[in-house]
Coordinates of C-alpha atoms and ligand atoms in Angstrom, one line a residue:
M1 CA -33.9 -67.6 58.1
A2 CA -36.0 -65.7 60.5
D3 CA -34.6 -62.0 61.3
V4 CA -32.9 -62.3 64.6
F5 CA -35.0 -59.4 66.0
D6 CA -38.3 -61.2 65.1
R7 CA -37.0 -64.1 66.9
L8 CA -36.1 -62.2 70.0
L9 CA -39.5 -60.5 70.0
D10 CA -41.1 -63.9 69.6
V11 CA -39.3 -65.1 72.6
K12 CA -39.7 -62.1 74.7
L13 CA -43.4 -61.3 73.9
A14 CA -44.4 -64.9 74.7
D15 CA -43.8 -63.7 78.2
S16 CA -46.9 -61.9 79.4
K17 CA -44.6 -59.7 81.8
N18 CA -43.2 -58.0 78.6
R19 CA -46.6 -57.2 77.1
Q20 CA -48.4 -55.1 79.5
L21 CA -46.2 -51.9 79.3
L22 CA -46.0 -52.5 75.4
Q23 CA -49.9 -52.4 75.5
L24 CA -49.7 -49.2 77.5
L25 CA -47.2 -47.7 75.1
E26 CA -49.3 -48.7 72.0
T27 CA -52.7 -47.6 73.4
G28 CA -52.4 -45.8 76.6
K29 CA -52.0 -42.3 75.3
L30 CA -49.8 -41.2 78.2
Y31 CA -46.9 -43.3 77.5
D32 CA -43.8 -42.1 75.7
N33 CA -45.2 -38.8 74.8
V34 CA -43.3 -35.9 73.3
A35 CA -44.0 -32.5 74.8
T36 CA -43.9 -29.7 72.2
E37 CA -44.2 -26.8 74.8
I38 CA -44.3 -26.3 78.5
R39 CA -45.9 -23.5 80.4
G40 CA -45.9 -23.9 84.2
R41 CA -47.3 -27.5 84.8
K42 CA -49.1 -27.5 81.4
I43 CA -47.6 -29.4 78.7
Q44 CA -48.4 -29.7 74.9
V45 CA -48.6 -33.2 73.5
H46 CA -50.1 -34.1 70.1
G47 CA -51.3 -30.3 70.0
K48 CA -53.4 -30.7 73.0
W49 CA -52.5 -28.9 76.4
L50 CA -52.6 -31.2 79.5
D51 CA -52.3 -30.4 83.0
D52 CA -49.3 -32.4 84.1
F53 CA -49.2 -34.6 87.1
A54 CA -46.4 -37.1 86.0
S55 CA -43.4 -35.1 86.7
C56 CA -41.8 -35.4 90.3
N57 CA -40.4 -32.2 90.4
Y58 CA -42.0 -31.6 93.7
L59 CA -40.5 -28.2 94.6
G60 CA -41.4 -26.9 91.1
F61 CA -38.0 -25.7 90.3
D62 CA -37.7 -26.6 86.5
L63 CA -38.8 -23.2 85.1
R64 CA -37.8 -20.7 88.0
E65 CA -35.9 -17.8 86.5
D66 CA -33.7 -17.3 89.6
I67 CA -32.7 -21.1 89.3
M68 CA -32.1 -21.1 85.6
A69 CA -30.1 -17.8 85.9
S70 CA -27.5 -19.7 87.7
V71 CA -26.7 -21.9 84.5
L72 CA -25.0 -19.5 82.3
P73 CA -22.5 -18.0 84.7
A74 CA -21.4 -21.5 85.8
M75 CA -21.1 -22.7 82.3
R76 CA -18.8 -19.5 81.5
K77 CA -16.7 -20.5 84.5
W78 CA -16.7 -24.2 83.9
G79 CA -17.7 -24.9 80.4
T80 CA -20.8 -27.3 79.4
H81 CA -19.6 -30.4 80.9
P82 CA -16.6 -31.5 82.9
S83 CA -15.9 -34.7 80.8
W84 CA -13.6 -36.1 83.5
A85 CA -14.4 -39.1 85.4
R86 CA -14.7 -38.2 89.0
L87 CA -11.7 -40.3 89.6
A88 CA -9.5 -37.9 87.7
C89 CA -10.7 -34.4 88.6
S90 CA -14.0 -32.6 89.4
P91 CA -14.9 -28.9 89.1
E92 CA -15.2 -27.0 92.3
L93 CA -18.9 -26.8 92.0
Y94 CA -19.0 -30.5 92.9
T95 CA -17.6 -30.0 96.4
T96 CA -19.5 -26.8 97.0
V97 CA -22.6 -28.9 96.3
E98 CA -21.5 -31.7 98.4
K99 CA -20.7 -29.6 101.4
K100 CA -24.1 -27.9 101.0
L101 CA -25.8 -31.4 101.1
S102 CA -23.7 -32.6 103.9
E103 CA -24.8 -29.5 105.9
L104 CA -28.4 -30.1 105.3
L105 CA -28.5 -33.7 105.9
G106 CA -26.4 -33.4 108.9
V107 CA -23.7 -36.0 107.8
E108 CA -20.0 -35.9 107.5
D109 CA -19.5 -36.3 103.8
T110 CA -21.5 -36.6 100.6
I111 CA -20.3 -38.1 97.2
I112 CA -22.3 -37.0 94.0
I113 CA -22.9 -39.4 91.1
P114 CA -25.3 -38.6 88.3
T115 CA -28.0 -41.0 89.3
I116 CA -29.5 -43.3 91.9
S117 CA -29.5 -46.0 89.4
L118 CA -25.8 -45.8 88.8
L119 CA -25.2 -45.5 92.5
A120 CA -27.2 -48.7 93.1
V121 CA -25.3 -50.8 90.7
G122 CA -21.9 -49.4 91.8
L123 CA -22.4 -48.9 95.6
I124 CA -24.4 -52.1 96.5
P125 CA -21.8 -54.4 95.2
A126 CA -18.9 -52.2 96.7
L127 CA -20.5 -52.7 100.1
T128 CA -21.0 -56.3 100.0
G129 CA -19.2 -59.3 98.4
K130 CA -18.3 -62.9 99.1
G131 CA -19.4 -64.0 102.6
S132 CA -21.8 -61.0 103.1
G133 CA -25.7 -60.8 103.0
I134 CA -28.2 -58.5 101.5
F135 CA -31.7 -58.1 102.9
A136 CA -33.6 -56.1 100.6
D137 CA -37.4 -54.9 101.0
R138 CA -39.5 -56.8 98.4
Y139 CA -41.0 -53.4 97.6
A140 CA -37.8 -51.5 97.1
H141 CA -37.3 -49.8 93.7
K142 CA -36.1 -51.9 90.7
V143 CA -32.9 -50.0 90.4
N144 CA -32.0 -51.1 94.1
F145 CA -32.8 -54.9 92.8
D146 CA -30.5 -54.3 90.0
G147 CA -27.7 -53.5 92.4
C148 CA -28.6 -56.3 94.8
R149 CA -28.5 -58.8 92.0
L150 CA -25.4 -57.8 90.7
A151 CA -23.8 -58.0 94.2
R152 CA -25.2 -61.6 94.3
D153 CA -23.5 -62.6 91.0
M154 CA -20.3 -61.2 92.9
G155 CA -20.8 -63.7 95.8
A156 CA -23.2 -61.9 98.2
K157 CA -26.2 -63.8 99.4
L158 CA -29.6 -62.0 98.8
F159 CA -32.9 -62.3 100.8
S160 CA -36.1 -60.4 100.7
F161 CA -38.3 -59.1 103.6
T162 CA -41.4 -57.2 103.5
H163 CA -40.9 -53.6 105.1
T164 CA -44.2 -53.8 107.1
D165 CA -42.8 -56.8 109.0
P166 CA -39.4 -55.9 110.8
A167 CA -39.9 -59.4 112.7
E168 CA -39.2 -60.9 109.3
L169 CA -36.1 -59.0 109.1
D170 CA -35.1 -60.0 112.5
K171 CA -35.5 -63.6 111.8
L172 CA -33.5 -63.5 108.7
L173 CA -30.6 -61.7 110.3
T174 CA -30.7 -64.0 113.1
E175 CA -30.7 -67.0 110.7
N176 CA -27.9 -65.5 108.8
A177 CA -25.6 -64.1 111.6
A178 CA -22.4 -65.6 110.2
L179 CA -22.7 -63.4 107.0
T180 CA -20.7 -60.1 107.0
P181 CA -21.1 -57.3 106.2
K182 CA -24.9 -57.3 106.3
L183 CA -26.6 -54.7 104.2
V184 CA -30.5 -54.0 104.7
V185 CA -32.0 -52.2 101.6
V186 CA -35.1 -50.2 101.7
D187 CA -36.6 -47.3 100.0
G188 CA -37.4 -44.2 102.3
V189 CA -40.7 -43.6 100.4
L190 CA -42.3 -46.1 98.3
S191 CA -42.8 -44.8 94.6
V192 CA -46.1 -46.1 94.1
T193 CA -47.9 -45.6 97.5
G194 CA -46.0 -42.6 98.7
R195 CA -45.8 -44.4 102.0
T196 CA -42.8 -44.5 104.4
P197 CA -41.8 -47.8 105.7
N198 CA -41.4 -48.1 109.4
I199 CA -37.9 -46.9 109.2
P200 CA -37.1 -46.5 113.0
A201 CA -38.0 -50.3 113.5
I202 CA -36.1 -51.5 110.6
V203 CA -33.0 -49.5 111.7
E204 CA -33.3 -50.9 115.3
V205 CA -33.4 -54.5 114.0
A206 CA -30.5 -53.9 111.7
K207 CA -28.6 -52.3 114.7
K208 CA -29.1 -55.4 116.9
H209 CA -27.6 -57.4 114.1
D210 CA -24.7 -55.0 113.2
A211 CA -26.2 -54.4 109.7
I212 CA -25.9 -51.4 107.6
V213 CA -29.2 -49.8 106.3
Y214 CA -29.1 -48.6 102.7
I215 CA -32.0 -46.1 102.3
D216 CA -32.9 -44.9 98.7
D217 CA -34.8 -41.8 99.5
A218 CA -35.3 -40.8 96.0
H219 CA -38.6 -39.2 96.8
G220 CA -38.4 -38.2 100.2
F221 CA -35.4 -35.8 99.8
G222 CA -36.8 -32.2 99.3
V223 CA -40.3 -33.2 100.7
I224 CA -40.0 -34.8 104.1
G225 CA -37.7 -33.6 106.7
E226 CA -36.8 -32.8 110.5
K227 CA -39.2 -32.1 113.1
P228 CA -42.6 -33.0 111.7
T229 CA -45.5 -31.5 113.7
P230 CA -49.4 -31.7 113.4
E231 CA -49.2 -28.5 111.4
R232 CA -46.5 -29.5 109.4
P233 CA -46.4 -33.3 108.9
Y234 CA -43.8 -33.4 106.3
G235 CA -41.4 -31.6 108.9
V236 CA -39.0 -29.0 107.7
R237 CA -36.0 -28.3 105.5
G238 CA -36.7 -31.4 103.4
N239 CA -33.6 -33.0 104.6
G240 CA -35.0 -36.5 104.1
V241 CA -36.4 -39.6 106.0
V242 CA -33.5 -40.1 108.6
K243 CA -34.0 -36.6 109.9
H244 CA -37.8 -36.9 109.6
F245 CA -37.6 -39.8 112.2
G246 CA -35.0 -38.0 114.3
L247 CA -32.5 -41.0 113.7
S248 CA -28.7 -40.8 113.8
Y249 CA -26.6 -42.1 110.8
D250 CA -24.8 -44.5 112.9
N251 CA -25.7 -47.5 110.7
I252 CA -27.3 -45.8 107.8
L253 CA -26.2 -45.2 104.2
Y254 CA -28.6 -42.6 102.9
V255 CA -28.8 -42.4 99.1
S256 CA -30.9 -39.9 97.2
G257 CA -31.0 -37.6 94.3
M258 CA -32.2 -34.2 93.1
S259 CA -33.7 -35.2 89.9
K260 CA -37.2 -35.3 91.5
A261 CA -37.7 -32.7 94.0
Y262 CA -35.1 -30.2 92.9
S263 CA -35.3 -30.8 88.9
S264 CA -31.6 -31.4 88.7
L265 CA -29.5 -34.5 87.6
V266 CA -27.5 -35.0 90.9
A267 CA -27.6 -38.2 92.9
F268 CA -25.5 -38.7 96.0
V269 CA -24.6 -41.1 99.0
A270 CA -24.1 -39.5 102.3
C271 CA -21.4 -41.3 104.4
P272 CA -19.2 -41.1 107.5
A273 CA -15.8 -39.5 106.6
K274 CA -14.0 -42.8 107.2
L275 CA -15.9 -44.5 104.4
T276 CA -15.1 -41.7 101.7
K277 CA -11.9 -43.0 100.4
Y278 CA -13.1 -46.6 100.1
L279 CA -16.2 -45.4 98.4
K280 CA -14.3 -43.1 95.9
T281 CA -12.2 -46.1 94.9
N282 CA -15.0 -48.6 94.7
I283 CA -18.1 -47.1 93.4
T284 CA -18.1 -48.0 89.6
A285 CA -19.4 -44.7 88.3
Y286 CA -16.8 -42.7 90.2
I287 CA -14.1 -44.5 88.5
Y288 CA -15.6 -45.5 85.1
S289 CA -18.6 -43.0 84.3
G290 CA -18.9 -39.5 83.1
P291 CA -19.9 -36.7 85.5
V292 CA -22.9 -34.6 86.3
P293 CA -23.1 -31.6 83.7
T294 CA -22.3 -28.2 84.7
A295 CA -26.0 -27.0 84.4
A296 CA -27.2 -29.5 86.8
L297 CA -24.7 -28.8 89.4
A298 CA -25.4 -25.1 89.0
T299 CA -29.2 -25.6 89.4
A300 CA -28.7 -28.0 92.2
L301 CA -26.8 -25.3 94.3
A302 CA -29.2 -22.7 93.2
G303 CA -32.1 -25.1 94.2
L304 CA -30.6 -25.7 97.6
E305 CA -30.4 -21.9 98.2
V306 CA -34.2 -21.5 97.3
N307 CA -35.0 -24.5 99.6
E308 CA -33.4 -22.5 102.3
R309 CA -35.4 -19.3 101.7
E310 CA -38.8 -20.8 100.4
G311 CA -38.9 -24.4 101.1
E312 CA -41.5 -24.4 103.7
Q313 CA -44.0 -22.4 101.7
L314 CA -43.5 -24.8 98.8
R315 CA -43.9 -27.7 101.0
D316 CA -47.2 -26.3 102.6
K317 CA -48.4 -25.9 99.0
M318 CA -47.6 -29.3 98.0
Y319 CA -49.0 -30.8 101.2
G320 CA -52.3 -29.0 100.7
F321 CA -52.5 -30.0 97.1
S322 CA -51.7 -33.7 97.9
K323 CA -54.3 -33.9 100.8
R324 CA -57.1 -32.4 98.7
I325 CA -56.4 -34.9 95.9
A326 CA -56.4 -37.9 98.0
E327 CA -59.6 -36.6 99.9
G328 CA -61.3 -35.7 96.5
Y329 CA -60.5 -39.3 95.3
R330 CA -61.9 -40.9 98.4
A331 CA -65.0 -38.7 98.4
Q332 CA -65.7 -40.3 94.8
G333 CA -65.0 -43.9 95.7
I334 CA -61.6 -44.1 93.9
A335 CA -59.3 -46.3 95.6
T336 CA -56.1 -44.9 96.8
D337 CA -53.8 -45.8 99.6
N338 CA -52.6 -42.2 100.2
D339 CA -53.0 -41.4 103.8
N340 CA -50.1 -39.3 104.5
A341 CA -50.6 -36.4 101.9
F342 CA -47.4 -37.3 100.4
P343 CA -47.4 -36.0 96.9
I344 CA -47.6 -39.4 95.2
V345 CA -51.4 -40.1 94.9
S346 CA -52.0 -43.3 93.1
A347 CA -55.5 -44.3 91.9
Y348 CA -55.9 -48.0 91.7
V349 CA -58.0 -49.0 88.5
G350 CA -56.9 -52.9 88.3
S351 CA -55.9 -54.6 85.0
A352 CA -53.6 -53.2 82.4
D353 CA -56.6 -52.8 80.2
N354 CA -58.1 -50.4 82.7
V355 CA -54.9 -48.5 83.0
A356 CA -54.7 -48.1 79.1
R357 CA -58.3 -47.0 78.9
G358 CA -57.8 -44.7 81.9
G359 CA -54.9 -43.0 80.2
Q360 CA -56.9 -42.6 77.1
L361 CA -59.8 -40.9 78.9
L362 CA -57.3 -38.8 80.9
F363 CA -55.7 -37.6 77.8
D364 CA -59.2 -36.6 76.4
E365 CA -59.8 -34.9 79.7
G366 CA -56.5 -32.9 79.3
I367 CA -54.8 -34.7 82.2
N368 CA -51.2 -36.3 82.3
V369 CA -50.5 -38.9 85.0
T370 CA -48.0 -41.8 85.1
M371 CA -49.6 -45.0 83.9
Q372 CA -48.2 -48.0 85.8
A373 CA -49.0 -51.8 85.0
Y374 CA -47.1 -55.2 85.5
P375 CA -44.2 -55.4 86.2
I376 CA -44.0 -51.9 87.6
V377 CA -46.9 -52.9 90.1
P378 CA -48.2 -56.3 90.9
K379 CA -50.6 -57.9 88.4
D380 CA -54.1 -56.4 88.3
K381 CA -52.9 -53.6 90.7
G382 CA -52.5 -51.1 87.8
V383 CA -52.2 -47.5 88.8
L384 CA -52.7 -44.0 87.5
R385 CA -50.3 -42.2 89.5
A386 CA -50.4 -38.3 90.2
T387 CA -47.6 -36.5 91.6
P388 CA -48.6 -32.9 92.4
T389 CA -46.0 -30.1 92.6
A390 CA -45.6 -26.9 94.2
A391 CA -45.8 -25.5 90.7
N392 CA -49.2 -26.9 90.0
T393 CA -52.3 -24.5 90.4
E394 CA -55.6 -24.7 92.5
D395 CA -57.5 -25.1 89.2
E396 CA -55.4 -27.8 88.1
I397 CA -55.8 -29.8 91.3
E398 CA -59.7 -29.4 90.9
H399 CA -59.4 -30.3 87.3
L400 CA -57.4 -33.6 88.2
I401 CA -60.0 -34.6 90.9
K402 CA -63.1 -34.1 88.8
A403 CA -61.4 -35.8 85.7
M404 CA -60.4 -38.8 87.7
G405 CA -63.9 -39.2 89.2
R406 CA -65.4 -39.3 85.6
V407 CA -62.8 -41.6 84.5
H408 CA -63.5 -43.9 87.6
N409 CA -66.9 -43.9 86.5
A410 CA -66.3 -44.8 83.2
L411 CA -64.1 -47.8 84.1
K412 CA -66.7 -49.3 86.4
Ligands
PLP501 C1 -37.3 -45.0 94.7 C2 -36.6 -44.7 93.5 N1 -35.1 -45.0 93.4 C3 -34.3 -44.6 92.3 C4 -34.9 -44.0 91.2 C5 -34.2 -43.9 90.0 O1 -33.5 -42.6 90.3 P1 -32.4 -42.0 89.3 O2 -33.4 -41.4 88.0 O3 -31.5 -41.1 89.9 O4 -31.6 -43.2 88.7 C6 -36.3 -43.8 91.2 C7 -37.0 -43.3 89.9 O5 -38.1 -43.2 89.8 C8 -37.2 -44.2 92.4 O6 -38.5 -43.8 92.4

């Protein structure tokens, strides 16, 4: 009898969808690596030092002494890990961070859960159910679709629209007016292009149809914020896409996390106070899952304090780096759709073969980026994604631009 796992692999790998990432893992050199040392944004992998552009720790908080110093005192007070389900009890650190987040975002309440993925599978079904409708952007992040599909299993109807076409959303909401509640699901910033959907138009359409907009701003929080100006196109305070567009939270549930910009394992949903008790008794992770570790709560709090003091300088740096990379790519004919200097700069290289070969060449050049092939991105739209942070250096930025130019020429 064939081994059951061989049989499973025979079936699974017959589907090309499951082979492209495997190809990157086996040959791409920038997949599933182990870093043996880190110094700033340089990491050592297989004995070689790489300039790192794969981490999304946009504000560069992971190695700051002042933030790391917050961990031990918090542990002395609260221990290594709460180990309560939030349902039972939470250390006061939780509510301190929640209050600070609420102030920064300008919302009544915030509920912390370890990750956005956990929130998506707990919160989207909690907001919908039999007789309800979910209208999800086709380009929304995979974890949000996991939540949507689970909600569909639980009785919700699921529709897709494209964030660039609010009229399509309008039509779907009109055709399905009888469904209630209606939930529109979008990302605040798309994780491959760094682009922000037309959130004001989407929110406006949703309002017209009494729909709630669930916004996953995993990348936007800490980077974009209120009051953008030509000098500071990101805006200030890094308080996310809703503030960036000067919108109210009337029909918005804002979801984000700190594991990118803030280098801390904290995710949250911002909500009106009247929803808090319902969410605390219906988000699965609030009831059934483990909590955020003490160290992450401490670094989240310390990070929010650093953001208040130094956030604008760090974002200015991030902005300058991102703009330079996008311009440097374009000057060398490298295809990128980054036109807003958001710190996600993807170089389009086509096939999964090119992504794997590009990864090998970048490794040899001493550069680390995120390789993305199908199903992360559409077929033949493979990407080498660079995410510069405030902790990178000028030299590292120049190194990336030149190395990517050489890789681009080699892949032609
Ligand atoms: C848009 C978006 N949402 C959610 C996630 C997942 O977040 P978490 O790690 O908190 O589950 C990611 C991670 O890459 C993301 O890019």
